[in-house]
């Protein structure tokens, strides 16, 4: 355990070997953060994934006997945070589970109705408080950041915000604080986390940020990864969250493609060179080698998103279909979309690509470019007009 403030301990679990988190690539692993507050009525804020129970339990035992825990705050039902509650109740049978109204429903469906023991719920609503002795805990409902049940817990005496998934990152490390690990890499992981977990809920994130703006915070202690403690780091991550929640983008392009016989690849690399020539910052990714969870982080930052696939049996390649299905759920709004690719004898699948980008919230101002079999020199040259049109649309803010 680590004392993050006097009487407040990190008692979580470090998952060094996690490489996929429900479809999201996690090359650096993750942590499930639980926090123990020692007071007249000791409180545990969130637990850990089921297989991290022993690790969390031994950290708690270094501070107090788990039987003394009076409240278990469940900020979020998803099982990476609630997965150890039932087992923990074996050791603190009288503890009350503090959660939102949706949290009670979710926890009942996940665990309580199948449990052999009594789950004593204490349901809280927005701004409700809980006196635990020398401290008061205050709760802020944050529906859809990340599930309908999500809420944040705030301790005004310690000025600590426990926002659960919000402000988190999938990153396993020895250190517990963002500044111990290196701000650049943690901000990059926070960005990827937002793009893959929180992006569809920008409106709800803005409401939560407005509610939390009035709080004075020395620490933001999320449920994954590192804790934010330096004033400038807290300012930076909150500012970034506001920008991401507003679906702001940068003046840059990203090209994403897959290919069968290198024709679509030829188009992709030609487009890449043309963007460079126009001095527009551009990145290019092949779906054969780059994970879609890394790609959506790039899409979140880019004003122009170019998507290319050849036709296979009159459909886009399955790798592209997977990306577009993912994007339709994540809805990276206010982007300029463009589709391209090579075909043999049928091209109806391109329309599906266009429709998928529109369903994902993108604006298609420039007609897609589709070339038969192998693009010839004049066709590739014609892409310079396309890039000029995209540049104009980017400059005019037509995304
Ligand atoms: Fe980390 Fe939505 O759970």
Short mmCIF file of N, CA and C in Angstrom, two decimals, residues 114 116 128 164 224 237 254 256 348 353 365:
data_model
loop_
_atom_site.label_atom_id
_atom_site.label_comp_id
_atom_site.label_asym_id
_atom_site.label_seq_id
_atom_site.Cartn_x
_atom_site.Cartn_y
_atom_site.Cartn_z
N UNK A 114 -27.10 -13.24 -7.01
CA UNK A 114 -26.54 -14.60 -6.98
C UNK A 114 -25.66 -14.85 -5.75
N UNK A 116 -24.52 -15.44 -1.82
CA UNK A 116 -25.06 -16.17 -0.66
C UNK A 116 -25.21 -15.22 0.53
N UNK A 128 -25.19 14.20 -2.68
CA UNK A 128 -25.37 13.63 -1.34
C UNK A 128 -24.02 13.53 -0.63
N UNK A 164 -13.19 7.61 -10.69
CA UNK A 164 -13.27 6.29 -11.32
C UNK A 164 -12.63 6.32 -12.71
N UNK A 224 -7.86 3.76 -12.86
CA UNK A 224 -6.83 3.08 -13.65
C UNK A 224 -5.61 3.97 -13.75
N UNK A 237 -4.69 17.98 -17.68
CA UNK A 237 -5.58 16.86 -18.03
C UNK A 237 -7.04 17.33 -18.05
N UNK A 254 -5.20 11.91 -41.10
CA UNK A 254 -4.76 10.54 -40.85
C UNK A 254 -5.32 9.66 -41.97
N UNK A 256 -5.91 5.78 -43.19
CA UNK A 256 -6.00 4.41 -42.66
C UNK A 256 -6.44 3.51 -43.81
N UNK A 348 -20.10 -1.71 -54.86
CA UNK A 348 -21.18 -1.26 -53.95
C UNK A 348 -20.66 -1.09 -52.52
N UNK A 353 -18.93 2.05 -47.00
CA UNK A 353 -17.87 2.77 -46.27
C UNK A 353 -18.27 4.23 -46.05
N UNK A 365 -17.39 15.82 -47.53
CA UNK A 365 -17.55 16.95 -48.46
C UNK A 365 -16.88 16.68 -49.79
#
